[in-house]
PDB file of C-alpha atoms in Angstrom:
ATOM      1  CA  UNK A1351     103.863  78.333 104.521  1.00  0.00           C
ATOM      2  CA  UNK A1352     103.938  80.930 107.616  1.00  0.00           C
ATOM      3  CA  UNK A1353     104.112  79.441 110.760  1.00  0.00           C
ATOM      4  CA  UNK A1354     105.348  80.509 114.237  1.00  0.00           C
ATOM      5  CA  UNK A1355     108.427  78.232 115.435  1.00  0.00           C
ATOM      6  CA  UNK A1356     107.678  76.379 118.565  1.00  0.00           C
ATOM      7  CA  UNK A1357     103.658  77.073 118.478  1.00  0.00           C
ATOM      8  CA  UNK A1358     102.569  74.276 116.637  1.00  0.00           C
ATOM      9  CA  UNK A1359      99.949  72.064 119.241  1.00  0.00           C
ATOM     10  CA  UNK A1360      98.920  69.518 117.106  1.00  0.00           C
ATOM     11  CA  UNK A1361      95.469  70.312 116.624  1.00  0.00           C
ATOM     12  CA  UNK A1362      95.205  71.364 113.056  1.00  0.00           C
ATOM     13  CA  UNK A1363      92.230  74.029 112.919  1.00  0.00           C
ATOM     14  CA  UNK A1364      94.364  75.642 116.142  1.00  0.00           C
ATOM     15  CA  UNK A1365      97.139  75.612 114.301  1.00  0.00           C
ATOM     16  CA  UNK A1366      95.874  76.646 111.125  1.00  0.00           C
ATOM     17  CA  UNK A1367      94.164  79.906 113.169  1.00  0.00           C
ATOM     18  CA  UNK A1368      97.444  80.607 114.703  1.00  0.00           C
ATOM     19  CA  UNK A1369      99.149  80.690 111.384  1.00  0.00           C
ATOM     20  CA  UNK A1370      96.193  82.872 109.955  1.00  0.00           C
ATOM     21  CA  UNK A1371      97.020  85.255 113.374  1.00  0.00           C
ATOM     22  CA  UNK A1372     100.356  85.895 112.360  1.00  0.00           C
ATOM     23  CA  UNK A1373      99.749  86.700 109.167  1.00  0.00           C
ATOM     24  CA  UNK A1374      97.241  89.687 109.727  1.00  0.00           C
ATOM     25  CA  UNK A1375      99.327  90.679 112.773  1.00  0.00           C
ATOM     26  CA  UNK A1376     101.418  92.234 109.922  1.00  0.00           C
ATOM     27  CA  UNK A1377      98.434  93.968 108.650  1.00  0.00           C
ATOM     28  CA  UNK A1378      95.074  93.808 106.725  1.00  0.00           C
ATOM     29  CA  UNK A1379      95.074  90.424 104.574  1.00  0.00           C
ATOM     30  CA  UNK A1380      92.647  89.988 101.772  1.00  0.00           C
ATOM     31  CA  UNK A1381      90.768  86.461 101.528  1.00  0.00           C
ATOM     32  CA  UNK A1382      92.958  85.762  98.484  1.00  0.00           C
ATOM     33  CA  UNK A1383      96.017  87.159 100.359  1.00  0.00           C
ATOM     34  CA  UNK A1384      95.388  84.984 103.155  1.00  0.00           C
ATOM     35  CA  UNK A1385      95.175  81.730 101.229  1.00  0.00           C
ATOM     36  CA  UNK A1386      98.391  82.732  98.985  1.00  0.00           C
ATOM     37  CA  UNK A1387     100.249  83.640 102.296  1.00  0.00           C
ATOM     38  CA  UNK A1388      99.164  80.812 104.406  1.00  0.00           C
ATOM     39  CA  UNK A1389      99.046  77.806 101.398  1.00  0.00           C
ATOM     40  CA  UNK A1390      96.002  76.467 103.005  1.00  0.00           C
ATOM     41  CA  UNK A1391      92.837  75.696 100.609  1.00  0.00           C
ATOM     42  CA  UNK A1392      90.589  79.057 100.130  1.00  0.00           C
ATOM     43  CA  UNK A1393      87.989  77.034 101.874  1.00  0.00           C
ATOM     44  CA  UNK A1394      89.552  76.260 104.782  1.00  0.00           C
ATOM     45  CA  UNK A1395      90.993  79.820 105.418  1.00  0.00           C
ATOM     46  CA  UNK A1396      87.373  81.325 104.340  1.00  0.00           C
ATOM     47  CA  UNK A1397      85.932  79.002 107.173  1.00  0.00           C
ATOM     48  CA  UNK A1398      88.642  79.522 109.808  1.00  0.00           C
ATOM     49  CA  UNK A1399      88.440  83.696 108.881  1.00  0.00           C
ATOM     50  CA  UNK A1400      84.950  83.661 109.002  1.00  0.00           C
ATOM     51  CA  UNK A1401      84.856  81.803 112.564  1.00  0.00           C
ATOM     52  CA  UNK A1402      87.390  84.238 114.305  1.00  0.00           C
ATOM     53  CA  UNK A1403      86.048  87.567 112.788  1.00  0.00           C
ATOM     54  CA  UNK A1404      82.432  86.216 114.705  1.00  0.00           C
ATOM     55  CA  UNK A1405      84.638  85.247 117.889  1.00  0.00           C
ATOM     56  CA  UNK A1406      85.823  88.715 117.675  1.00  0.00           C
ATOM     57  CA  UNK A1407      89.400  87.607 116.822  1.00  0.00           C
ATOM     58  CA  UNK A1408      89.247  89.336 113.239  1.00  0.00           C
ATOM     59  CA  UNK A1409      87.388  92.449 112.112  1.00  0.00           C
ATOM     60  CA  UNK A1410      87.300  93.886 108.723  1.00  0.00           C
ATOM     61  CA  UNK A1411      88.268  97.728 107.659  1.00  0.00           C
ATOM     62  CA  UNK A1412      86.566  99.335 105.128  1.00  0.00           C
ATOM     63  CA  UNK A1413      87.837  97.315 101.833  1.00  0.00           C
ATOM     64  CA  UNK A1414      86.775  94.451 103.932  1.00  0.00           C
ATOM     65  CA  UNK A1415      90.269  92.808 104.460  1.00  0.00           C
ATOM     66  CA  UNK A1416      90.569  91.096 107.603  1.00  0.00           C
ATOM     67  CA  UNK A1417      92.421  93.079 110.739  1.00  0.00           C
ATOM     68  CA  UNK A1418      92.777  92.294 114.050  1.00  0.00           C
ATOM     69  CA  UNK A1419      89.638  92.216 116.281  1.00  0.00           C
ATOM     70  CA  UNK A1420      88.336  94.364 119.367  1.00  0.00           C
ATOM     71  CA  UNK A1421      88.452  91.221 121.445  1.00  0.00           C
ATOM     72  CA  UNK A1422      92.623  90.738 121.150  1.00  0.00           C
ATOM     73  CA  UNK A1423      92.374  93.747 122.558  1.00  0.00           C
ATOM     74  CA  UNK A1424      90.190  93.673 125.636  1.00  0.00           C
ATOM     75  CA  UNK A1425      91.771  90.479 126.265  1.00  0.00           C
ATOM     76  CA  UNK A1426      95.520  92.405 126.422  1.00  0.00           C
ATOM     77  CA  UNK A1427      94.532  95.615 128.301  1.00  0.00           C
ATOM     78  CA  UNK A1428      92.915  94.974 131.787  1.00  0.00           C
ATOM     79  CA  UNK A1429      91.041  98.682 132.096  1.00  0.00           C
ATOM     80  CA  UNK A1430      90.058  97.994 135.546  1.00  0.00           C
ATOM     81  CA  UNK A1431      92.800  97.987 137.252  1.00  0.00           C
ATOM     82  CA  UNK A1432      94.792 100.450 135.252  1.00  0.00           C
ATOM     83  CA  UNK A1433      95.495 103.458 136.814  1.00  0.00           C
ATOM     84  CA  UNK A1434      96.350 105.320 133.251  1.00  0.00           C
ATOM     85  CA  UNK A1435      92.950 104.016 131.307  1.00  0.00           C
ATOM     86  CA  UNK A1436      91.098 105.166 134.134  1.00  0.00           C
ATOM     87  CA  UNK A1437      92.446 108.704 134.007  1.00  0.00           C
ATOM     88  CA  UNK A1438      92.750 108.896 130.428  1.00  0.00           C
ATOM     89  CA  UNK A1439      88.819 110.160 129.432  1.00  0.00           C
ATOM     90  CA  UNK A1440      88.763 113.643 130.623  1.00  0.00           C
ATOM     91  CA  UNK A1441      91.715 114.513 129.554  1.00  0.00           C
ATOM     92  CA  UNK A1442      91.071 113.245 126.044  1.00  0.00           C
ATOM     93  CA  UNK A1443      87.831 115.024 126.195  1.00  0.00           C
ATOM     94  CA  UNK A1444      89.183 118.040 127.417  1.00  0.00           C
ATOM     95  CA  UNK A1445      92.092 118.413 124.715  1.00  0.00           C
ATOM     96  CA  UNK A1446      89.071 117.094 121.957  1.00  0.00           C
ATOM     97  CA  UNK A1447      86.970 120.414 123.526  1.00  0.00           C
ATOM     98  CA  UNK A1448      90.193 122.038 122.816  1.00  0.00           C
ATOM     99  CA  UNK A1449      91.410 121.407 119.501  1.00  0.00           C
ATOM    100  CA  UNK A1450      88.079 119.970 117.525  1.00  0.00           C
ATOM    101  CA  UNK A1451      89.979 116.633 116.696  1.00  0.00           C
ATOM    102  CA  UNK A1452      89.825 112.888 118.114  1.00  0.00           C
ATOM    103  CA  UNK A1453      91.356 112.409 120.580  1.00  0.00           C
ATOM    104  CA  UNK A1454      92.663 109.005 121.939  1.00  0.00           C
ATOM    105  CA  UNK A1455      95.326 106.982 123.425  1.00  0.00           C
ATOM    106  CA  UNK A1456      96.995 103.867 122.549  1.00  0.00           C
ATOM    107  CA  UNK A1457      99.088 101.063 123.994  1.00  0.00           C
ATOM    108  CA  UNK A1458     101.325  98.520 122.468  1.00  0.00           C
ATOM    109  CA  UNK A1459     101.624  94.867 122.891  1.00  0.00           C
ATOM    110  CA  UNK A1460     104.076  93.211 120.878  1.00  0.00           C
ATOM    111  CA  UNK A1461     103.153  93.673 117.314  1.00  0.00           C
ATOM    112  CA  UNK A1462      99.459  95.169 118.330  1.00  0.00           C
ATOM    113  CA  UNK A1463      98.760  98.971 118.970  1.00  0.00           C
ATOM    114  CA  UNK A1464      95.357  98.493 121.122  1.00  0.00           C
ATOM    115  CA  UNK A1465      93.126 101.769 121.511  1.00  0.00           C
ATOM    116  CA  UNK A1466      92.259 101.938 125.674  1.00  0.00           C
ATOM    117  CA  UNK A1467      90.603 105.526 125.721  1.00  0.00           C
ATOM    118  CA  UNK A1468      89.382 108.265 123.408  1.00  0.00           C
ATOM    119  CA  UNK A1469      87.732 111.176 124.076  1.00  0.00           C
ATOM    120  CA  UNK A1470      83.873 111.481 124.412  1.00  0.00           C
ATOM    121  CA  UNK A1471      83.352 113.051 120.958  1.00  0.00           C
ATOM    122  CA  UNK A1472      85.102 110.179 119.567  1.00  0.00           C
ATOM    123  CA  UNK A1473      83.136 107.418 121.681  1.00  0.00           C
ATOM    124  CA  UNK A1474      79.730 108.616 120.870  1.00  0.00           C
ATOM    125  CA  UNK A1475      80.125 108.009 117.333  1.00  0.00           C
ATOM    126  CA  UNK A1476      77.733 106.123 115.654  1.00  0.00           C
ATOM    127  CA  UNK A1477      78.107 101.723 115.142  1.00  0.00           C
ATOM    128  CA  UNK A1478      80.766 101.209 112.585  1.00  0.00           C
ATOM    129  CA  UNK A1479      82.022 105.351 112.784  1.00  0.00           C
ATOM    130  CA  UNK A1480      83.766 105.058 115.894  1.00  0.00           C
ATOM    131  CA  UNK A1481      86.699 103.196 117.302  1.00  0.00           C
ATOM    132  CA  UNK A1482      85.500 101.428 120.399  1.00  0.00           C
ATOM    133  CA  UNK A1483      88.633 101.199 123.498  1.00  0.00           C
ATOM    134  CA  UNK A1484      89.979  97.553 122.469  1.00  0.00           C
ATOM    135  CA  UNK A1485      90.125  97.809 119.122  1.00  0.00           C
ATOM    136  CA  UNK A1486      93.701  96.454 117.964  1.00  0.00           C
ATOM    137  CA  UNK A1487      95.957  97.039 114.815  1.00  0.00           C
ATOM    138  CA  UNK A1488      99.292  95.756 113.753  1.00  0.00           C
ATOM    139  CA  UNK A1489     101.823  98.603 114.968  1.00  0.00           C
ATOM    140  CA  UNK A1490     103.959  97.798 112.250  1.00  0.00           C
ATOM    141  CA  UNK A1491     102.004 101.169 110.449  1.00  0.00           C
ATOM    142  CA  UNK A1492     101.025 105.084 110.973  1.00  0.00           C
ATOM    143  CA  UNK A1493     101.773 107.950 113.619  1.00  0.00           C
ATOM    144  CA  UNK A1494     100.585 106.006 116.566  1.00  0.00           C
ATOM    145  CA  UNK A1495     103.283 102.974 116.290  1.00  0.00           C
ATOM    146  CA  UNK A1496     106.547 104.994 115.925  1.00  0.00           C
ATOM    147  CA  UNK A1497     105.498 106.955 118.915  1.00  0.00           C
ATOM    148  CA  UNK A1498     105.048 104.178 120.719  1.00  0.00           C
ATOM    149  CA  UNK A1499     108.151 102.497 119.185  1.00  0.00           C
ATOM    150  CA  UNK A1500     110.840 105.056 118.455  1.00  0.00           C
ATOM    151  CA  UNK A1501     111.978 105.327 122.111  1.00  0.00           C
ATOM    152  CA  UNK A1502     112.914 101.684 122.919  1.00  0.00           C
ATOM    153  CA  UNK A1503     115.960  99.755 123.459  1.00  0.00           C
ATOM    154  CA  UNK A1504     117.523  98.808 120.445  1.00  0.00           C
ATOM    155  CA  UNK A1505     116.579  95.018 120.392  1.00  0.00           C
ATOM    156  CA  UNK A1506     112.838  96.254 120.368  1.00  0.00           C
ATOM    157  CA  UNK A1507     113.859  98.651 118.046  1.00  0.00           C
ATOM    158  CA  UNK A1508     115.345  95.969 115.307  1.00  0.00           C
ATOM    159  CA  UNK A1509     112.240  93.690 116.103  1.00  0.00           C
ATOM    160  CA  UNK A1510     109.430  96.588 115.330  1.00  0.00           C
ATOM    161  CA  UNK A1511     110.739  97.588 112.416  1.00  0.00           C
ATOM    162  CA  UNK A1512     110.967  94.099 110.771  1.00  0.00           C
ATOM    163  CA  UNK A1513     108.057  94.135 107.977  1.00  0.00           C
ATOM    164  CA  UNK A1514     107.170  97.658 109.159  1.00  0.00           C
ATOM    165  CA  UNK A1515     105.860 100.670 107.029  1.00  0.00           C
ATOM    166  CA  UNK A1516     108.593 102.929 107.921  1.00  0.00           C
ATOM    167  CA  UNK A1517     112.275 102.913 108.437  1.00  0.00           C
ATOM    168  CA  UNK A1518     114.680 103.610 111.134  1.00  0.00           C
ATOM    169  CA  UNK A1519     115.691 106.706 109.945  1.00  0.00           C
ATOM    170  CA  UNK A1520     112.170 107.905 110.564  1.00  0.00           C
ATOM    171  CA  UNK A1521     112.052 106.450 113.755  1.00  0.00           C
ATOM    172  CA  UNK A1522     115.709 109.038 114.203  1.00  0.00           C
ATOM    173  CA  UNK A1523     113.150 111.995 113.321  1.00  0.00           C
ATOM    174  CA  UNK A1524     110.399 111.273 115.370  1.00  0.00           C
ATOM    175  CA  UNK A1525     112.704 111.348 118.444  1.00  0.00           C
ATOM    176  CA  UNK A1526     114.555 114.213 117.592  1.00  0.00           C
ATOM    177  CA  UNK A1527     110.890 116.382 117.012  1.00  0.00           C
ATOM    178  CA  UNK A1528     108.982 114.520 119.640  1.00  0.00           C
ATOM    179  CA  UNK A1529     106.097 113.649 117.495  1.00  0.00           C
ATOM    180  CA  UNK A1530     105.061 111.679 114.572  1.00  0.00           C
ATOM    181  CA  UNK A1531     102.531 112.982 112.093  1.00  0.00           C
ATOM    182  CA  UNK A1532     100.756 110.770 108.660  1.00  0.00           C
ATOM    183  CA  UNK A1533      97.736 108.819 107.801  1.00  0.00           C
ATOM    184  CA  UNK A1534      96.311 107.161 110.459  1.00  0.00           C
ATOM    185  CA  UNK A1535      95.782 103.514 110.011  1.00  0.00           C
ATOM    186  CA  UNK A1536      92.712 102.980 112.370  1.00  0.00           C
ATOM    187  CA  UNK A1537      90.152 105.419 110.210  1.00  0.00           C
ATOM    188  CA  UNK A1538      90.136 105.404 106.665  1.00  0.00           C
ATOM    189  CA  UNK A1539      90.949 108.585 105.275  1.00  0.00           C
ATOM    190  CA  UNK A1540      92.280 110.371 107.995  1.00  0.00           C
ATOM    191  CA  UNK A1541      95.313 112.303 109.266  1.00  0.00           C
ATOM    192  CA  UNK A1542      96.890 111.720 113.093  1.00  0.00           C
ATOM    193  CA  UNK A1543      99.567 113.064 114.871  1.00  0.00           C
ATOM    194  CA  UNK A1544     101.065 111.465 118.146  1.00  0.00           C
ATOM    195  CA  UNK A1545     103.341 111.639 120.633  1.00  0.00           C
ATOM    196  CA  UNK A1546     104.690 109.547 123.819  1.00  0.00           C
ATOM    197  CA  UNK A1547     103.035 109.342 126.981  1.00  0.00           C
ATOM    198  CA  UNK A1548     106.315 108.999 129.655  1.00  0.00           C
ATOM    199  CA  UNK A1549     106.545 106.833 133.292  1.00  0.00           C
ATOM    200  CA  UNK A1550     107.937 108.947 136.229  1.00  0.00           C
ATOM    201  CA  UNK A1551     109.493 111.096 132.424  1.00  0.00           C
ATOM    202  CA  UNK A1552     111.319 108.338 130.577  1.00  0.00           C
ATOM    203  CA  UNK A1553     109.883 105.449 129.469  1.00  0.00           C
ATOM    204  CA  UNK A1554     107.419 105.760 127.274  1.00  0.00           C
ATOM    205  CA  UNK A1555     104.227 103.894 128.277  1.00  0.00           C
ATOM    206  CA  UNK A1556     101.495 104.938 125.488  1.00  0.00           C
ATOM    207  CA  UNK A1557     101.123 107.424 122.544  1.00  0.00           C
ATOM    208  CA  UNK A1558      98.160 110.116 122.221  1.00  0.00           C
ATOM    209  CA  UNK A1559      96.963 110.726 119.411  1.00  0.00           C
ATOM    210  CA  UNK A1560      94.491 113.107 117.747  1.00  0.00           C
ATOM    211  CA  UNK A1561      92.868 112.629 114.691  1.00  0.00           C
ATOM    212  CA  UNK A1562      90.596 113.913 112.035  1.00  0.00           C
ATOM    213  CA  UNK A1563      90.060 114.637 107.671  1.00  0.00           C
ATOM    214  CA  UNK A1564      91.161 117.507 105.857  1.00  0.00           C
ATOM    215  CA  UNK A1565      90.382 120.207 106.311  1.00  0.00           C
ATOM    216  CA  UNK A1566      89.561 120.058 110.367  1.00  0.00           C
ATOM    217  CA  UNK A1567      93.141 118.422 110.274  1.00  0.00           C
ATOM    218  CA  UNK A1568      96.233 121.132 109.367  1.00  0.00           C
ATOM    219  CA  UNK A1569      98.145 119.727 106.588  1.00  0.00           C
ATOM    220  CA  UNK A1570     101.443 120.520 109.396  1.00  0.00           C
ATOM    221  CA  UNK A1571     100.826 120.139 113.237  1.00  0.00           C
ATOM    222  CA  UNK A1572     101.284 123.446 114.255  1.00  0.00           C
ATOM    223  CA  UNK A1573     102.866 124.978 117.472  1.00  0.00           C
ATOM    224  CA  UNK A1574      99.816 125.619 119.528  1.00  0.00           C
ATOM    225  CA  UNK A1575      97.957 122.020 118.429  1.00  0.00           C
ATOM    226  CA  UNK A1576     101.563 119.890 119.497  1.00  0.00           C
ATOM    227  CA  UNK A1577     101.932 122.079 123.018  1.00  0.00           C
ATOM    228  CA  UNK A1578      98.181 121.114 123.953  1.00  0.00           C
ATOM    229  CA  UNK A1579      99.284 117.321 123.208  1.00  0.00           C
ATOM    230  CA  UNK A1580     102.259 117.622 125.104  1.00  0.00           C
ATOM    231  CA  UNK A1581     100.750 119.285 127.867  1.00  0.00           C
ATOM    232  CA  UNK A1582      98.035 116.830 127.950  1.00  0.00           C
ATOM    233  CA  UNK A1583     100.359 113.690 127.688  1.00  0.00           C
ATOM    234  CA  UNK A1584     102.550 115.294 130.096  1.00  0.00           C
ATOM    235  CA  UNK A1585      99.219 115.475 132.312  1.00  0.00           C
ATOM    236  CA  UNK A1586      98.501 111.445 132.167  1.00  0.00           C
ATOM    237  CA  UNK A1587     102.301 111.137 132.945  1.00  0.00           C
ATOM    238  CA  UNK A1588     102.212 113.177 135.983  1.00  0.00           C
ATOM    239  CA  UNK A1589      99.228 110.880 137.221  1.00  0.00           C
ATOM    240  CA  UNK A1590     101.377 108.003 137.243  1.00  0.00           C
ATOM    241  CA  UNK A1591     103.679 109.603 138.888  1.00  0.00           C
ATOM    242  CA  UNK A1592     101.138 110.646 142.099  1.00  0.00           C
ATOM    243  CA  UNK A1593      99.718 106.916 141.428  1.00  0.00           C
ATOM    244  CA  UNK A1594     102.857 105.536 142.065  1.00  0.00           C
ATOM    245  CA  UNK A1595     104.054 108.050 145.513  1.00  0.00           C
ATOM    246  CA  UNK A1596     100.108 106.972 146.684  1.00  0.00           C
ATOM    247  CA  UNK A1597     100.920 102.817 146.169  1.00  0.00           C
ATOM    248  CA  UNK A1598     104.437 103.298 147.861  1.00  0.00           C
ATOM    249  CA  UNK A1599     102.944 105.542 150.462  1.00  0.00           C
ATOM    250  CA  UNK A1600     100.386 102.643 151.357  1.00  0.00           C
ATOM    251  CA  UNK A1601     103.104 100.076 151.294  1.00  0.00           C
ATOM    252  CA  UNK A1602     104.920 101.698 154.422  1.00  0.00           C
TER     253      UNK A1602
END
């Protein structure tokens, strides 16, 4: 049975939605793949599945397997007070205005890629079209996650890529072209490429993404769609950099 060492509290139904957690942290679990995975009765994990998808802690995508709910991550990403979120919507509307394609911007929290700001075009969509700001995946999959992976340390490194969708050596290529380019794992059907968002330019604090179906999507990014991403990540960079001389500024 899955569990997570060192979690267990005792109080079964907790415990048994903690284990039920992990599991589609990894990615989009069936009902039957749940109750395989987990060894609990098909009741129980139908109940307990059921109850967190209406608390917001599960959603389902579009074959109806269960995937991590908007509410993991509002609860992870406090927009208010940061500085990035806040700047992020007309400059994702701008480069949307620009290049016809979705665009958004994505942080990562542990095994979770959460969506904190997309473009107008992409907000405005209707109820069940769009991808609201909070919405969370596993990053174990997709464009998005080795952006936001490929430049870490090497101990994050080994720990993203355990049970992910692509390989180290992949990782190797997205650094060395500065992007990362595939079906998107947020909306069905659809193509992304994305690249890193940098602090004061080197560490890489997000991933931008834009997004969209053949044939509004190229079938290869081409020069003039990646140096409007760049510019426009390099843009949101440069605003934490004048964030941060403002807050140090204030501090003397």
């Amino acid at each position: 049975m899955a569990q997570r060492p060192g979690t267990i509290s005792g109080i079964g139904v907790l415990d048994k939605a903690s284990v039920l957690l992990d599991l589609v942290e990894k990615g989009p679990m069936s009902l039957s793949e749940l109750v395989a995975r987990s060894g609990f009765p098909r009741p129980t994990v139908h109940r307990i599945a059921r109850g967190m998808e209406s608390l917001g802690l599960f959603t389902r995508d579009v074959r109806g397997r269960f995937v991590l709910g908007p509410r993991l991550g509002s609860m992870a990403v406090e927009v208010q007070s940061d500085q990035l979120i806040k700047a992020a919507p007309p400059i994702l509307t701008d480069l949307h205005a620009l290049t016809g394609l979705d665009a958004r911007l994505f942080r990562r929290r542990g095994a979770v890629q959460i969506c904190v700001g997309t473009s107008a075009e992409a907000a405005e969509r209707r109820e069940g079209e769009g991808l609201p700001v909070g919405t969370a995946r596993s990053a174990k999959a997709g464009p998005v996650a080795q952006a936001l992976l490929a430049w870490e340390e090497p101990e994050e490194l080994y720990e993203g890529l355990r049970n992910a969708r692509f390989t180290a050596m992949q990782l190797s290529l997205v650094r060395h072209r500065g992007w990362a380019y595939g079906p998107d794992v947020m909306v069905p059907q659809a193509v992304s490429i994305a690249v890193p968002v940098r602090a004061m330019g080197k560490r890489v604090v997000a991933a931008l993404s834009l997004t969209g179906h053949y044939p509004r999507m190229p079938a290869a990014p081409s020069r003039l769609l990646l140096g409007a991403m760049v510019d426009a990540a390099g843009e949101l960079g440069d605003l934490l950099v004048e964030t941060a001389s403002v807050s140090r500024a204030r501090a003397r």
